[in-house]
Amino acid sequence: MMSNSPHQPILIVEDNPDDAELVVIALQQKGIKIPYQIAKNADEALDIALGRRFSVLEPPIGNSTSTQASIPALVLLDLKLPGKSGLEVLKELRAAPRTRYVPVVVLTTSVLEEDMIQSYEHGANSFIRKPVDFSTFLHEIELICHYWLETNLQPKKSPA
Amino acid sequence: MIGVLIQNVTILLFIYVFYHFTFRLHKGKPRTISIINGIFSGGTAVLAMLTPFQIEEGLLYDARSIVIGIAGFFGGPLTGAIATAIALTYRISRGGAGMVAGALSIIFPFLLSMIAAKIRPRYQPLVKKHKFLTIIGTWFLGFLIHVCVVLSQFLLPDERWREVIPLMLFPYLVIFPIVFSFICLLFLDNEYIEKANRDLAESEARYRSLFQNHHTVMLILDPDTGDILDANPAAEAFYGWDHATLTTMRIQDINTLASEEVEAEIAQARMRNKHIFYFRHRRANAEPIDVEVYSGPISIHGRELLLSIVHDNSPRVRAEKELKALTETLEQQVKKRTEELEAKTRHLTELNREYESFVYSVSHDLRAPLRAIAGFSTILGDMLHEGPPSANGQQGAVSNRSSDVHHLLERIQANAERMQKLIDDMLMLSQAGRRTMNPQPIDLSLLAQEIIDEETEDKKERRFNCVVEKHLYAYADPDLTRILLANLISNAIKFTQKQDIAHIEIGSELQKGKKVFYIRDNGAGFDVEAAGDRLFAPFQRFHDSDEFEGTGIGLSIVKRVVTRHGGSVTIESVPGNGTCVYFDFGEAN
């Protein structure tokens, strides 16, 4: 089903543990069996994405036990983070050759148009407002993953 | 005959000289002068009668008609009447054949001259215009008088007129009118000169009086040297020097400008380039005074002088100065008001910005727990309906299920609590901004210790080392100060939770001569630089939420309380190395 490298995880950048958990549950419920990693703040997110820190992948790792830092297949990015903001994470991801083309979906509660404009200006691929209703959220997570992980395939870097 | 003629001419000249003299005295006592003139004229007429022409035996002709005519015409009714009375008395007392005719020769000239004097003013303007009419008029009067004298000879007894009148025709109708006219002209000329002199004196007196009695300060200057030639009493009063002193001074001594400058200004006035000057003059009491000077050349006795009219200009200068000061004050006030307004606008803009960001944050931060509650409850509902969500939970489903349910319920409850806390903090923040202040002296040490005791009571498992400086006094609102300290102390307690021993120190120190309070801890600290202007913004957090719980409103409340007291708050912090918050309560302390 997944054509991506199983080694490439989804990076969830989210400071609120409840929100992170909801994303994980959504991924599970939609049967997306891709490893994921959670970063609670900007520095952690950048360390993982830019390979500055080896991180044990969270389950379901499934067939992979690699501790090799891999480029994320998708970044789900919250804008409001303690300290450095999500927008700055986005800027740095786009500045680094390693993550320049990684799809980044901004997942935020922000209602400011300014945030959306800024996000797209700095190279976000999508801008999604987190809905309060969980079924809607499930549906959106499914669409995002379907589009960015299956349809919009990146060139394969290594044979599967 | 010649001798008699000379005698008569002498008599006439005598009367002229006498009249000339008495005219001078005319002004003083007109009645007395008129009587003297009348007696004198009468006497002269008698004298004339004593030196007659003898035409025939017993017939004496003389210049009495001329004397009486002149007396009546120029001396007026009183003079004329007296002279006539004297002459008549004499003539009648002499008696003789020619008495009646002789008396008429006195009465006619008197009456005619009276009539002429009466109608004279009517022809005055005409005569003034055509000088020759004077000659004609006076000659005509003389002619008329002597026609009457000749006609009165018809009253001589025995028809003697037949011999007498032909003899009289030439002297009386040709010579006497001319002589009369000539004497009249002399008199008129004298009269004219006297009048001119009188007018001149009067006009001089008038102008003298203008200079002397006017209340305006006037000086007459020699434009070549600047010497003060004359000064009026007003000038004496104004400058405080008497006339004698002033007239020894030069205008350069009075003007505060340098001599050369004064001379240049005099030249300006002299050439009529300029006639109003503004100077500062010295006075006897050494007190300078601002003056406005009108100065221009005048000609006196063919000499060009400078008349300067000096006005005290100090009220105007003072008023101008006051006006200028007032304008400046006004300008300053306007400037101040503008600045105040600008500051207010800036403050409002700032408030508005703050408000916008607050509303944004509220919507953001309140939505998060709401979303969690909605999400977890949906999952919980699904789970209870369909079974466990665990993808790999085929075994131990019941225990898994019960622990999952428990976990979800816990999450829901935690988020509901979080929401409660958010709302409470928001209310507190709003209160910190809106409460009416009631500043009073507060013992900060006591208050801080009280709060520390409260906050640490349920944390017996932790070890605290709290040091509060004694006698920290402040002048501030007690309720707001409590809120302020509670936030700072609970922050300190919260961020030191990972230390073996939490050190919290509250004290004061002098910063740039200002008393500043501080609360220092050895807690987690954070990157103040990176926080930037979000440091005191509401809902901003600088730590991961699973490490340290919080709504991110605390520092906003602190900032607001301090700002409302007119004070300021600054934070020093290094990640992993503790935090120190400095604050003061502004000018009142």
XYZ file of C-alpha atoms in Angstrom:
749
model
C 0.000 0.000 0.000
C 2.711 2.482 0.940
C 5.167 3.203 -1.780
C 7.372 5.281 0.467
C 10.424 3.969 2.074
C 9.302 2.437 5.321
C 12.262 4.086 6.921
C 10.873 7.506 6.350
C 8.702 8.500 9.257
C 6.100 11.162 9.760
C 7.357 13.955 12.011
C 4.695 15.389 14.282
C 5.733 18.756 15.729
C 3.310 19.453 18.529
C 3.836 20.877 22.013
C 0.448 19.864 23.369
C 0.631 16.148 24.293
C -3.146 15.782 23.904
C -3.055 17.142 20.385
C -0.131 14.858 19.557
C -2.025 11.898 20.907
C -5.060 12.791 18.831
C -2.913 12.870 15.693
C -1.446 9.491 16.527
C -4.901 8.016 17.171
C -6.113 9.488 13.905
C -3.237 7.880 12.027
C -3.999 4.551 13.694
C -7.715 4.744 13.007
C -7.059 5.461 9.364
C -4.698 2.523 9.200
C -1.667 4.503 8.189
C 1.152 2.241 9.145
C 4.042 4.596 8.923
C 6.412 5.219 11.783
C 6.107 8.607 13.403
C 8.131 10.771 15.652
C 6.910 13.493 17.987
C 8.840 16.684 18.614
C 7.613 18.843 21.488
C 9.401 21.988 20.464
C 11.244 23.629 17.595
C 14.708 22.512 18.567
C 13.673 18.907 18.925
C 11.893 19.023 15.563
C 14.937 20.422 13.799
C 17.300 17.995 15.491
C 15.239 15.083 14.230
C 14.503 16.420 10.744
C 18.039 17.568 10.055
C 19.511 14.353 11.448
C 21.345 16.093 14.236
C 20.055 13.583 16.733
C 19.343 9.883 16.488
C 15.956 9.124 17.707
C 14.259 5.881 18.509
C 11.238 5.717 16.298
C 7.948 5.417 18.045
C 5.762 2.380 17.308
C 4.376 1.196 15.074
C 7.803 0.720 13.664
C 6.695 -2.584 12.298
C 9.405 -4.076 10.188
C 11.980 -1.447 10.935
C 14.344 -1.320 13.859
C 16.672 1.220 12.391
C 17.935 3.971 14.623
C 19.406 5.711 11.620
C 18.010 9.203 11.410
C 16.041 9.392 8.232
C 14.507 12.268 6.365
C 10.826 12.601 7.325
C 8.317 11.620 4.700
C 5.961 14.299 5.979
C 6.068 16.997 8.637
C 2.910 17.906 10.511
C 3.805 21.268 12.005
C 2.071 23.251 14.742
C 2.811 26.976 14.606
C 2.507 27.819 18.258
C 5.375 26.227 20.097
C 7.140 27.162 23.318
C 10.177 29.315 22.564
C 10.963 29.215 18.846
C 7.829 29.196 16.710
C 6.717 26.700 14.066
C 7.272 29.271 11.372
C 10.945 29.382 12.259
C 11.105 25.600 12.054
C 9.585 25.854 8.596
C 12.153 28.446 7.515
C 15.032 26.292 8.685
C 13.619 23.167 7.059
C 13.368 25.015 3.771
C 16.866 26.417 4.172
C 18.457 23.018 4.723
C 19.171 21.004 1.521
C 18.224 17.788 3.350
C 14.675 18.859 4.071
C 14.075 21.391 1.331
C 11.570 19.214 -0.507
C 9.976 17.413 2.436
C 6.253 18.108 2.400
C 5.270 20.253 5.366
C 1.637 20.525 6.393
C 0.905 23.271 8.882
C -1.596 21.970 11.400
C -2.678 24.776 13.623
C -5.468 26.327 15.672
C -4.503 29.776 14.425
C -7.352 31.782 12.930
C -5.058 34.512 11.675
C -4.924 34.963 7.945
C -1.457 36.388 8.472
C -0.278 32.989 9.722
C -1.599 31.263 6.620
C 0.036 33.757 4.284
C 3.323 33.530 6.163
C 3.218 29.766 6.145
C 2.714 29.537 2.413
C 5.306 32.257 1.836
C 7.862 30.209 3.715
C 7.121 27.127 1.734
C 4.407 25.193 3.555
C 2.682 22.707 1.286
C -0.666 22.872 3.049
C -2.275 24.932 5.771
C -4.918 23.109 7.798
C -6.891 24.502 10.732
C -7.400 21.893 13.400
C -11.120 21.400 13.756
C -12.704 20.837 17.151
C -14.824 18.018 15.744
C -12.807 14.785 15.808
C -14.476 13.087 12.780
C -13.602 16.082 10.633
C -10.067 15.879 11.978
C -9.873 12.195 11.080
C -11.020 12.957 7.582
C -8.468 15.740 7.163
C -5.598 13.579 8.433
C -6.621 10.902 5.947
C -6.691 13.362 3.062
C -3.331 14.838 3.990
C -1.646 11.459 4.208
C -3.323 10.204 1.068
C -2.157 13.184 -0.902
C 1.320 13.762 0.493
C 2.325 10.154 1.148
C 0.706 8.313 -1.756
C -0.291 10.578 -4.619
C 2.435 13.168 -4.540
C 5.302 10.745 -4.535
C 8.825 11.863 -4.249
C 11.392 10.273 -6.506
C 12.602 7.079 -4.940
C 15.987 7.309 -3.406
C 16.498 3.606 -3.022
C 14.740 0.550 -4.321
C 12.028 -0.672 -1.985
C 2.020 181.333 3.830
C 4.747 178.664 3.529
C 5.487 178.885 7.230
C 1.843 178.334 8.047
C 1.746 175.327 5.737
C 4.812 173.794 7.382
C 3.241 174.424 10.741
C 0.110 172.599 9.684
C 2.039 169.689 8.232
C 3.993 169.480 11.479
C 0.721 169.407 13.406
C -0.528 166.572 11.248
C 2.735 164.644 11.602
C 2.565 165.227 15.322
C -0.873 163.687 15.500
C 0.390 160.774 13.457
C 3.350 160.098 15.727
C 1.163 160.417 18.790
C -1.388 158.024 17.424
C 1.347 155.661 16.419
C 2.517 155.619 19.991
C -0.915 155.280 21.546
C -1.822 152.446 19.177
C 0.811 150.385 20.914
C -0.913 150.897 24.206
C -4.242 150.268 22.593
C -4.408 146.687 23.776
C -4.272 147.456 27.479
C -7.083 149.896 28.345
C -9.005 150.925 25.228
C -11.331 153.349 27.071
C -8.566 155.366 28.698
C -6.581 155.418 25.489
C -9.655 156.609 23.602
C -10.166 159.458 26.093
C -6.481 160.462 25.940
C -6.565 160.300 22.171
C -9.773 162.348 22.143
C -8.308 165.074 24.354
C -5.139 165.079 22.335
C -7.010 165.227 19.060
C -9.172 168.031 20.393
C -6.029 169.833 21.476
C -4.448 169.309 18.075
C -7.576 170.633 16.408
C -7.348 173.740 18.596
C -3.680 174.027 17.731
C -4.637 173.793 14.053
C -7.175 176.482 14.579
C -4.506 178.708 16.149
C -2.412 178.536 13.007
C -4.916 179.237 10.292
C -4.729 180.328 6.758
C -5.996 183.728 6.588
C -7.935 184.069 3.346
C -9.507 187.341 4.211
C -9.752 189.468 7.241
C -11.752 187.575 9.872
C -11.957 184.426 7.809
C -9.672 181.746 9.199
C -9.309 178.377 7.568
C -7.327 175.585 8.900
C -6.729 171.792 9.113
C -9.264 171.175 11.930
C -11.505 169.214 9.552
C -8.659 166.819 8.802
C -7.760 166.378 12.474
C -11.370 165.720 13.501
C -11.959 163.428 10.522
C -8.885 161.363 11.339
C -9.790 161.265 15.049
C -13.289 160.079 14.260
C -12.297 157.602 11.568
C -9.416 155.946 13.384
C -10.013 156.798 17.044
C -13.587 155.665 17.218
C -16.754 157.413 18.476
C -15.425 158.330 21.916
C -12.177 159.844 20.661
C -14.043 161.601 17.886
C -16.716 162.950 20.222
C -14.210 164.291 22.768
C -12.078 165.909 20.095
C -15.194 167.395 18.490
C -16.425 168.716 21.836
C -13.096 170.387 22.634
C -12.760 171.889 19.160
C -16.368 173.093 19.201
C -16.002 174.689 22.623
C -12.961 176.553 21.475
C -14.493 177.690 18.207
C -17.724 178.848 19.772
C -15.856 180.693 22.487
C -13.957 182.559 19.795
C -17.250 183.628 18.234
C -17.048 185.918 15.200
C -18.879 186.013 11.940
C -17.712 182.588 10.893
C -18.806 180.875 14.084
C -21.656 178.824 12.653
C -19.723 177.875 9.542
C -16.662 177.128 11.705
C -18.720 174.917 14.028
C -20.201 173.048 11.098
C -16.665 172.563 9.762
C -16.073 170.579 12.933
C -19.398 168.737 13.147
C -19.494 167.539 9.519
C -16.083 165.870 9.551
C -17.035 164.148 12.793
C -20.355 162.849 11.480
C -18.981 161.790 8.110
C -15.999 160.027 9.651
C -18.369 158.216 11.997
C -20.434 157.018 9.058
C -17.279 156.023 7.160
C -15.928 154.103 10.181
C -19.277 152.362 10.424
C -19.397 151.220 6.809
C -15.682 150.527 6.633
C -15.799 146.848 7.684
C -18.306 146.153 4.923
C -15.791 147.196 2.273
C -12.806 145.701 4.032
C -12.634 142.474 1.936
C -12.990 144.423 -1.301
C -10.308 146.901 -0.246
C -8.010 144.060 0.738
C -8.305 142.627 -2.739
C -7.798 145.968 -4.569
C -5.300 148.129 -2.722
C -5.970 151.168 -4.887
C -9.523 151.318 -3.484
C -7.981 152.384 -0.169
C -6.591 155.482 -1.840
C -9.839 156.200 -3.641
C -11.943 155.540 -0.553
C -9.934 157.733 1.791
C -9.639 160.456 -0.802
C -13.382 160.288 -1.352
C -14.021 160.604 2.410
C -11.687 163.623 2.559
C -13.382 165.079 -0.503
C -16.866 164.611 0.981
C -15.831 166.178 4.306
C -14.454 169.209 2.617
C -17.409 169.576 0.229
C -19.523 169.822 3.373
C -17.111 172.363 4.866
C -17.261 174.447 1.680
C -21.064 174.220 1.548
C -21.336 175.338 5.174
C -19.810 178.680 4.060
C -23.166 179.566 2.619
C -24.189 180.281 6.173
C -21.733 183.184 6.384
C -23.480 186.450 6.946
C -23.852 189.085 4.260
C -23.419 186.704 1.391
C -19.711 186.660 1.992
C -19.619 183.194 0.516
C -19.511 184.810 -2.917
C -15.970 185.904 -2.246
C -14.932 183.150 0.081
C -15.981 179.982 -1.708
C -14.044 180.570 -4.919
C -10.972 181.086 -2.800
C -11.610 177.885 -0.855
C -12.201 175.661 -3.843
C -8.598 174.901 -4.625
C -7.166 174.268 -1.133
C -10.302 172.570 0.230
C -11.386 170.433 -2.667
C -7.981 169.600 -4.150
C -5.256 169.883 -1.492
C -7.133 168.854 1.689
C -8.651 165.586 0.318
C -5.203 164.514 -0.892
C -3.618 165.391 2.442
C -6.460 163.611 4.264
C -6.025 160.562 2.082
C -2.258 160.642 2.619
C -2.583 160.803 6.378
C -5.213 158.053 6.267
C -2.816 155.871 4.334
C -0.130 156.476 6.904
C -2.551 155.522 9.623
C -3.762 152.453 7.749
C -0.239 151.340 7.141
C 0.532 151.760 10.803
C -2.631 149.914 11.635
C -1.623 147.123 9.244
C 1.864 146.819 10.700
C 0.493 146.787 14.201
C -1.951 144.052 13.296
C 0.754 142.015 11.608
C 2.966 142.384 14.659
C 0.113 141.424 16.885
C -0.672 138.370 14.747
C 2.939 137.368 14.685
C 3.270 137.687 18.422
C 0.083 135.770 18.891
C 1.148 132.985 16.562
C 4.543 132.851 18.193
C 2.923 132.641 21.565
C 0.633 129.935 20.268
C 3.478 127.819 18.991
C 5.570 128.561 22.028
C 2.673 127.391 24.129
C 2.358 124.263 21.996
C 5.962 123.466 22.778
C 5.943 124.559 26.410
C 2.599 123.398 27.667
C 2.032 120.222 25.743
C 2.344 117.046 27.751
C 4.311 115.411 24.981
C 8.057 115.321 25.445
C 9.704 117.554 22.829
C 13.311 118.345 22.128
C 14.863 120.669 19.603
C 18.220 119.466 18.389
C 21.068 120.809 16.399
C 21.365 118.158 13.704
C 25.033 118.891 13.166
C 26.191 118.325 16.716
C 23.292 116.623 18.442
C 23.168 119.473 20.997
C 19.846 119.827 22.750
C 18.863 123.424 22.034
C 15.544 123.376 23.792
C 13.447 121.011 25.826
C 9.939 121.469 27.137
C 8.781 120.945 30.728
C 7.370 117.550 29.744
C 10.897 116.588 28.694
C 12.258 117.807 32.019
C 9.751 115.660 33.861
C 10.372 112.690 31.599
C 14.154 112.688 31.740
C 14.510 114.064 35.252
C 16.999 116.803 34.267
C 16.010 120.470 34.396
C 15.963 122.680 31.351
C 19.335 124.187 32.108
C 20.964 120.761 32.351
C 19.219 119.365 29.334
C 20.316 122.251 27.141
C 23.950 121.526 27.980
C 23.568 117.913 26.927
C 23.724 116.221 23.588
C 21.229 113.640 22.350
C 24.150 111.195 22.249
C 24.237 111.435 26.048
C 20.621 110.292 26.219
C 20.458 107.660 23.535
C 21.878 104.300 24.582
C 23.188 103.675 21.081
C 26.778 104.479 20.207
C 27.448 108.055 19.081
C 28.109 107.097 15.472
C 24.856 105.188 15.299
C 22.934 108.148 16.745
C 24.544 110.451 14.196
C 23.544 108.082 11.406
C 19.962 108.138 12.659
C 19.998 111.943 12.841
C 21.120 111.990 9.224
C 18.171 109.748 8.348
C 15.749 112.104 10.094
C 17.323 115.123 8.463
C 16.947 113.679 4.990
C 13.354 112.761 5.819
C 14.112 109.137 4.945
C 12.693 108.071 8.204
C 10.615 109.816 10.789
C 9.796 107.202 13.400
C 12.587 105.779 15.488
C 12.669 103.260 18.290
C 15.357 103.916 20.838
C 16.292 103.286 24.391
C 16.930 106.511 26.302
C 18.794 107.194 29.497
C 17.254 109.179 32.292
C 18.577 111.072 35.304
C 17.749 108.124 37.560
C 19.928 105.935 35.294
C 16.902 103.837 34.425
C 16.743 103.216 30.665
C 13.393 103.525 28.948
C 12.071 102.391 25.573
C 10.918 105.315 23.469
C 9.287 105.982 20.158
C 10.705 109.164 18.581
C 9.084 111.201 15.823
C 11.827 113.336 14.425
C 11.993 115.709 11.516
C 13.646 118.882 10.366
C 12.102 122.273 11.145
C 13.342 125.674 10.111
C 13.808 128.298 12.825
C 15.265 131.718 11.898
C 16.570 130.254 8.698
C 18.403 127.519 10.546
C 17.556 123.893 10.018
C 16.930 122.174 13.328
C 15.479 118.872 14.347
C 12.273 118.595 16.339
C 11.994 115.319 18.187
C 8.785 114.228 19.835
C 9.454 111.462 22.330
C 6.873 108.949 23.492
C 7.283 106.507 26.325
C 7.170 103.225 24.482
C 7.807 100.980 27.460
C 4.164 99.879 27.939
C 4.104 98.723 24.342
C 7.478 97.022 24.568
C 6.343 95.386 27.789
C 3.043 94.321 26.224
C 4.885 92.931 23.223
C 7.221 91.065 25.509
C 4.287 89.691 27.468
C 2.511 88.751 24.271
C 5.607 86.984 23.051
C 5.968 85.149 26.337
C 2.307 84.242 26.224
C 2.626 82.983 22.679
C 5.610 80.919 23.689
C 3.745 79.499 26.653
C 0.832 78.712 24.393
C 3.085 77.056 21.882
C 4.665 75.036 24.623
C 1.265 74.049 25.903
C 0.147 73.046 22.455
C 3.340 71.080 22.026
C 2.876 69.435 25.383
C -0.753 68.609 24.647
C 0.210 67.234 21.259
C 2.844 65.082 22.881
C 0.359 63.919 25.462
C -2.131 63.136 22.755
C 0.469 61.301 20.724
C 1.489 59.331 23.786
C -2.151 58.540 24.429
C -2.628 57.480 20.832
C 0.452 55.313 21.034
C -0.825 53.841 24.248
C -4.223 53.184 22.679
C -2.637 51.641 19.622
C -0.538 49.471 21.888
C -3.620 48.509 23.892
C -5.499 47.713 20.730
C -2.670 45.558 19.453
C -2.477 43.844 22.806
C -6.207 43.323 22.765
C -6.130 41.801 19.290
C -3.353 39.445 20.174
C -5.207 38.598 23.347
C -8.415 37.719 21.537
C -6.411 35.679 19.065
C -4.630 33.843 21.836
C -7.843 33.243 23.729
C -9.442 31.690 20.692
C -6.333 29.621 20.128
C -5.669 28.495 23.656
C -9.257 27.875 24.643
C -9.788 25.800 21.545
C -6.956 23.416 22.367
C -8.528 21.821 25.471
C -11.908 21.973 23.794
C -10.527 20.041 20.858
C -8.909 17.533 23.170
C -12.142 17.026 25.066
C -14.123 16.649 21.833
C -11.499 14.326 20.338
C -11.051 12.053 23.333
C -14.763 11.828 24.039
C -15.417 10.876 20.401
C -12.735 8.203 20.608
C -14.150 7.050 23.920
C -17.629 6.852 22.412
C -16.368 4.881 19.408
C -14.425 2.572 21.661
C -17.370 1.823 23.894
C -19.412 1.188 20.799
C -17.067 -0.797 18.619
C -14.343 -2.152 20.833
C -10.727 -1.241 21.559
C -8.941 1.035 19.067
C -5.644 -0.691 19.621
C -4.404 -1.892 16.245
C -2.565 -4.804 17.792
C -4.806 -5.366 20.792
C -6.291 -8.777 20.008
C -5.337 -10.145 23.401
C -6.034 -8.789 26.849
C -8.761 -6.722 25.344
C -10.671 -6.165 28.548
C -7.790 -4.873 30.611
C -6.497 -2.846 27.688
C -9.926 -1.511 27.167
C -10.407 -0.501 30.763
C -7.000 1.186 30.932
C -7.683 2.997 27.635
C -11.054 4.202 28.907
C -9.400 5.321 32.071
C -6.710 7.155 30.116
C -9.209 8.886 27.858
C -11.379 9.983 30.778
C -8.313 11.301 32.513
C -7.362 13.317 29.426
C -10.860 14.713 29.146
C -10.869 15.709 32.805
C -7.381 17.249 32.602
C -8.416 19.346 29.636
C -11.598 20.484 31.332
C -9.452 21.531 34.316
C -7.025 23.270 32.028
C -9.854 25.221 30.516
C -11.042 26.175 33.970
C -7.538 27.395 34.810
C -7.302 29.356 31.566
C -10.572 31.104 32.232
C -9.569 31.911 35.813
C -6.229 33.331 34.713
C -7.868 35.368 31.994
C -10.251 36.834 34.522
C -7.332 37.665 36.777
C -5.496 39.347 33.930
C -8.545 41.357 33.080
C -8.967 42.309 36.740
C -5.347 43.363 37.014
C -6.061 45.815 34.234
C -9.414 47.143 35.326
C -9.573 47.111 39.131
C -9.700 50.491 40.827
C -6.409 51.051 42.551
C -6.184 51.805 46.210
C -2.480 52.301 46.854
C -1.244 52.214 50.412
C 1.914 51.282 52.284
C 2.494 47.531 52.181
C 4.968 45.268 53.910
C 6.093 43.203 50.922
C 8.189 40.910 53.109
C 5.202 39.879 55.152
C 3.007 39.382 52.126
C 5.644 37.352 50.274
C 6.273 35.089 53.236
C 2.544 34.508 53.583
C 2.231 33.492 49.932
C 5.301 31.251 50.101
C 3.810 29.469 53.083
C 0.528 28.934 51.264
C 2.147 27.723 48.051
C 4.578 25.295 49.673
C 2.099 23.807 52.075
C 0.960 20.989 49.757
C 4.502 20.314 48.523
C 5.941 18.698 51.611
C 7.915 16.262 49.477
C 10.007 19.105 48.056
C 12.820 20.953 49.829
C 12.734 24.727 49.803
C 15.227 27.325 50.874
C 13.332 30.597 50.778
C 14.984 33.836 51.862
C 12.855 36.944 52.154
C 14.542 40.231 52.988
C 12.977 41.887 56.015
C 11.147 45.197 55.884
C 10.528 45.514 52.186
C 8.035 48.332 52.032
C 6.182 49.587 49.016
C 3.362 51.975 48.276
C 0.976 50.002 46.088
C -2.453 48.455 45.795
C -2.512 45.492 48.236
C -4.785 43.202 46.193
C -2.912 43.714 42.951
C 0.397 43.332 44.739
C -0.795 40.034 46.158
C -1.705 38.858 42.648
C 1.706 40.018 41.413
C 3.684 38.243 44.124
C 1.537 35.106 43.907
C 2.299 34.777 40.208
C 6.014 35.354 40.615
C 6.327 33.046 43.620
C 4.306 30.255 42.018
C 6.478 30.568 38.907
C 9.591 30.277 41.048
C 8.192 27.230 42.833
C 7.076 25.688 39.556
C 10.321 26.088 37.660
C 12.490 24.886 40.562
C 10.609 21.572 40.831
C 13.498 19.661 39.266
C 16.081 21.013 41.704
C 17.064 19.045 44.764
C 16.718 22.146 46.843
C 14.704 25.048 45.471
C 16.368 28.374 46.292
C 14.017 31.323 46.164
C 15.219 34.748 47.223
C 13.152 37.896 47.524
C 14.847 41.219 48.171
C 15.584 44.694 46.942
C 18.506 46.573 45.482
C 19.325 49.974 44.022
C 19.393 50.216 40.242
C 20.387 53.657 38.926
C 19.352 55.181 42.223
C 15.971 53.509 42.107
C 14.771 50.917 44.583
C 13.957 47.741 42.710
C 12.522 44.515 44.118
C 13.588 41.126 42.826
C 12.655 37.497 43.117
C 15.376 35.074 42.161
C 15.248 31.307 41.761
C 17.620 28.521 40.750
C 15.028 26.983 38.437
C 14.942 25.919 34.811
C 15.330 29.366 33.349
C 14.680 30.175 29.716
C 16.087 32.067 26.783
C 15.026 35.672 27.379
C 16.616 36.811 24.100
C 14.612 34.334 22.048
C 11.387 35.278 23.833
C 11.807 38.862 22.650
C 8.632 40.896 22.704
C 6.515 37.814 23.431
C 7.964 37.776 26.948
C 4.989 39.469 28.562
C 2.344 38.642 25.960
C -0.458 36.430 27.209
C -0.511 32.668 26.378
C 3.179 32.647 25.552
C 5.056 29.708 26.988
C 8.757 29.081 27.056
C 8.831 25.556 28.342
C 7.434 22.308 27.033
C 4.030 21.771 28.499
C 4.747 18.240 29.701
C 7.672 19.598 31.691
C 6.000 22.572 33.300
C 2.280 23.120 33.398
C 0.947 26.617 32.796
C -1.337 28.867 30.885
C 1.252 31.440 29.883
C -0.727 34.269 31.456
C 1.290 34.749 34.656
C 3.900 37.188 33.322
C 1.191 39.128 31.504
C -0.530 39.667 34.826
C 2.759 40.670 36.459
C 3.478 43.145 33.698
C 0.017 44.631 33.883
C 0.076 45.112 37.657
C 3.486 46.757 37.540
C 2.522 48.993 34.601
C -0.613 50.141 36.363
C 1.529 51.350 39.239
C 3.746 53.205 36.785
C 6.618 50.840 37.340
C 8.500 48.428 35.131
C 9.539 44.794 35.132
C 12.607 43.129 33.645
C 13.737 39.524 33.583
C 17.181 38.009 33.628
C 17.313 34.320 32.884
C 19.665 31.700 31.511
C 18.331 28.291 30.451
C 19.202 25.840 33.224
C 20.553 28.551 35.435
C 17.648 30.182 37.164
C 15.599 33.299 36.683
C 15.517 36.685 38.316
C 12.555 39.024 37.929
C 13.083 42.701 38.835
C 10.159 45.005 39.375
C 9.299 48.380 40.913
C 6.186 50.381 41.596
C 7.186 53.565 39.841
C 7.571 57.123 41.069
C 5.293 56.860 44.106
C 7.904 54.727 45.860
